[in-house]
Short mmCIF file of C-alpha atoms in Angstrom, two decimals:
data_model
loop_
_atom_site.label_atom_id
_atom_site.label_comp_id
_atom_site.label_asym_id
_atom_site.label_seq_id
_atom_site.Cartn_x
_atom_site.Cartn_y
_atom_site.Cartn_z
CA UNK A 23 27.43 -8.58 40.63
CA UNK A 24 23.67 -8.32 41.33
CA UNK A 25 23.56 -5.45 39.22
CA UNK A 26 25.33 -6.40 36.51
CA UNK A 27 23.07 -9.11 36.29
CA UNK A 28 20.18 -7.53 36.32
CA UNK A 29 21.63 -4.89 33.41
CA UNK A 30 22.04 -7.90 31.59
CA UNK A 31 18.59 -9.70 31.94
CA UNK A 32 16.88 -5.87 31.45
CA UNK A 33 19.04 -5.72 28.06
CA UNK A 34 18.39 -9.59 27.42
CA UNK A 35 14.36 -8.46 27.35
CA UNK A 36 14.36 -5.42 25.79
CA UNK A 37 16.67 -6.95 22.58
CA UNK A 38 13.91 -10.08 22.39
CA UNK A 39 11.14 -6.93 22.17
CA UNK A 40 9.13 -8.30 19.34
CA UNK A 41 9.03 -5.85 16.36
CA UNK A 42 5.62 -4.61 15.82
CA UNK A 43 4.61 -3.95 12.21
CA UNK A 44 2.43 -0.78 11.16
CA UNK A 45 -0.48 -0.52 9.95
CA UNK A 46 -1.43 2.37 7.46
CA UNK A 47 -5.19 3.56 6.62
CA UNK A 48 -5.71 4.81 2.91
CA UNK A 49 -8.80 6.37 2.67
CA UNK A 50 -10.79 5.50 -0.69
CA UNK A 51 -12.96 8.54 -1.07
CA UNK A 52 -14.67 10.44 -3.29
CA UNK A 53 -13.11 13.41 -3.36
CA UNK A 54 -10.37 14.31 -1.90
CA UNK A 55 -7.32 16.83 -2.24
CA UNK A 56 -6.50 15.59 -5.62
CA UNK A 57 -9.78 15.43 -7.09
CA UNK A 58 -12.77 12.99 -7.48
CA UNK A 59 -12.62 9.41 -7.22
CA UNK A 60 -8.75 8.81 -5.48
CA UNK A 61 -7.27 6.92 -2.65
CA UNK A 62 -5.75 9.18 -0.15
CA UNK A 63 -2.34 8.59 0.13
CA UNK A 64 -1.79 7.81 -3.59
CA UNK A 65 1.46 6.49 -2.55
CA UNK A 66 2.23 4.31 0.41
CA UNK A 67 5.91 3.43 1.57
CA UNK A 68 6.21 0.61 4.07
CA UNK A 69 8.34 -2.33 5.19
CA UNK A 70 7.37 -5.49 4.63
CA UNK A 71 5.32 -7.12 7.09
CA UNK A 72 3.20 -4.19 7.56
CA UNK A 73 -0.05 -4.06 6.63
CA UNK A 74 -2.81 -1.20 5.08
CA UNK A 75 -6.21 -0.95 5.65
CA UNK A 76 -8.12 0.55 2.65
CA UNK A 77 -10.83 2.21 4.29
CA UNK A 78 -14.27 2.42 2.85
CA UNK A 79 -14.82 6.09 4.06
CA UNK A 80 -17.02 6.83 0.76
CA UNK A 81 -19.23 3.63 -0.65
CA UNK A 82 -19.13 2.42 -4.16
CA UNK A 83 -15.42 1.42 -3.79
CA UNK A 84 -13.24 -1.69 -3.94
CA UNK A 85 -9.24 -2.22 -3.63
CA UNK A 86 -7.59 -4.84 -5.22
CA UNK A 87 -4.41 -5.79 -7.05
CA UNK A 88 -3.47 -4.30 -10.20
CA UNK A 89 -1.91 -7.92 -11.14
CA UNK A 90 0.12 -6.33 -13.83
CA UNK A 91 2.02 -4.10 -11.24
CA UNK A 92 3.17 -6.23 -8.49
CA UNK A 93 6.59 -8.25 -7.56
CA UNK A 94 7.46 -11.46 -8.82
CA UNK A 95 5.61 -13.79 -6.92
CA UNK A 96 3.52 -11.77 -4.82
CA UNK A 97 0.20 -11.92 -3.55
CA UNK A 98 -3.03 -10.40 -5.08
CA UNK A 99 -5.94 -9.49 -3.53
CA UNK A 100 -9.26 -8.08 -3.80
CA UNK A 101 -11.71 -6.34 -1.42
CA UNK A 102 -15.63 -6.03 -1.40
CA UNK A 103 -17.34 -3.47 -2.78
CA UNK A 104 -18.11 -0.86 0.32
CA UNK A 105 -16.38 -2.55 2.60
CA UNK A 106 -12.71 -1.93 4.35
CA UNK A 107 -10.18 -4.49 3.31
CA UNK A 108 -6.67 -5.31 5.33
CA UNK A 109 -3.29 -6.89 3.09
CA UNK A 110 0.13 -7.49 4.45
CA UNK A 111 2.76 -6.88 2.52
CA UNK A 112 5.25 -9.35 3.08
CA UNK A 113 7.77 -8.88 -0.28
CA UNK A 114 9.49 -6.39 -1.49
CA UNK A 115 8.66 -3.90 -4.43
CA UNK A 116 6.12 -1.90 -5.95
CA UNK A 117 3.01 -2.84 -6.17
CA UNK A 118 -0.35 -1.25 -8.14
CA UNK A 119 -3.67 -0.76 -6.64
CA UNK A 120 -7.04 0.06 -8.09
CA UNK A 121 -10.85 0.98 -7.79
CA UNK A 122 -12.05 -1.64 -10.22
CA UNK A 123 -14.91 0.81 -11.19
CA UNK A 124 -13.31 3.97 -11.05
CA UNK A 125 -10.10 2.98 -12.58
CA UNK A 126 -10.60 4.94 -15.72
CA UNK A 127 -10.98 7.60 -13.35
CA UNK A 128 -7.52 7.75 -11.64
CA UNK A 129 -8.84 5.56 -8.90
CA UNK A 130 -5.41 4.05 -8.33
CA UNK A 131 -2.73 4.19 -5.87
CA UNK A 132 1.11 2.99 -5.46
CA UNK A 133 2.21 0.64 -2.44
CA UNK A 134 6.29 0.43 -1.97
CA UNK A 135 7.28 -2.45 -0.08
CA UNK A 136 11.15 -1.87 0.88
CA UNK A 137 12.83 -1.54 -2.10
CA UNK A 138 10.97 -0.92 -5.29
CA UNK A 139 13.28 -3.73 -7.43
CA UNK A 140 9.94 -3.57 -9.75
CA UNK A 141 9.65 0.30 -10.07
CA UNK A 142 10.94 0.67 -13.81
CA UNK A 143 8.55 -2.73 -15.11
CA UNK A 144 5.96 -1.30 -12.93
CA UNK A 145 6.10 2.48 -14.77
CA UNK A 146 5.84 0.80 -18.13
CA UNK A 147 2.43 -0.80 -17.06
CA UNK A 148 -0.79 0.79 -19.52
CA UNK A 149 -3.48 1.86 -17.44
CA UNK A 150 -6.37 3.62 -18.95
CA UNK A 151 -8.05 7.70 -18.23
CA UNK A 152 -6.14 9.46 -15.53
CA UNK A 153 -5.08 6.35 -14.02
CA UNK A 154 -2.36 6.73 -16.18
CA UNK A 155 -1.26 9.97 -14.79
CA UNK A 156 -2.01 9.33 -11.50
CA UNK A 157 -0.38 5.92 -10.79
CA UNK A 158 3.03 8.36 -13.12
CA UNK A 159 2.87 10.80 -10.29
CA UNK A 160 2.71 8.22 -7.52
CA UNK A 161 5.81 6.23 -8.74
CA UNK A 162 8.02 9.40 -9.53
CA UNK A 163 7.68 10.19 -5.94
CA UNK A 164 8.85 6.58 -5.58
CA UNK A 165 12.29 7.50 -3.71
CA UNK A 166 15.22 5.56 -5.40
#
């Protein structure tokens, strides 16, 4: 019986485990494997809850919200200029980030929350230079 009972409080603890979430560094860099002026990953696949760090490995960059590209109802947000910002993603769906100066660039990058429920409104978004071809090859990586 002692055993049993001490099975069952081991199995009691490790169920209540709280779930940790991830957190993912992008790099926002200069150059990188895909050129000048990118975030490295372009695209980012998490669950919600979990949070990336943009990291200011190269100065001269920002991250922030590409309001146009986001879930209903979702959170924006936008980081200093040269400085590392943290967001948690806490709903679902696809969501567009940017370089505010190096947007016309291709300074852009893809978050998927989950599911991407917004994928197809977030592919017909207009974004200018190779951000446009960029933020098209991040989202038809976008697993369906």
């Amino acid at each position: 019986m002692k055993t049993l009972g001490i099975a069952a409080v081991v199995a009691l603890l490790i169920g209540a485990a709280p779930a940790y979430a991830a957190n993912v560094e992008v790099q926002m860099l200069n150059k990188g494997d895909d050129g000048a002026m990118v975030f490295e990953p372009a695209l980012i696949e998490i669950a919600p809850g979990d949070t990336v760090t943009f990291v200011a490995t190269d100065k001269g960059h920002n991250a922030e919200s590409i309001k146009e590209m986001m879930p209903e109802g979702a959170e924006t947000f936008k980081g200093a200029m040269g400085k590392d910002v943290a967001f948690t993603f806490t709903q679902q769906g696809v969501y567009g980030i940017k370089c505010a100066p190096h947007l016309g660039m291709g300074m852009v990058a893809a978050v998927v929350v989950g599911e991407p429920a917004n994928l197809d409104a977030a592919k017909t978004v207009t974004l200018p230079g190779k951000a446009k071809d960029r933020m098209a090859t991040a989202l038809n990586a976008v697993a369906q």
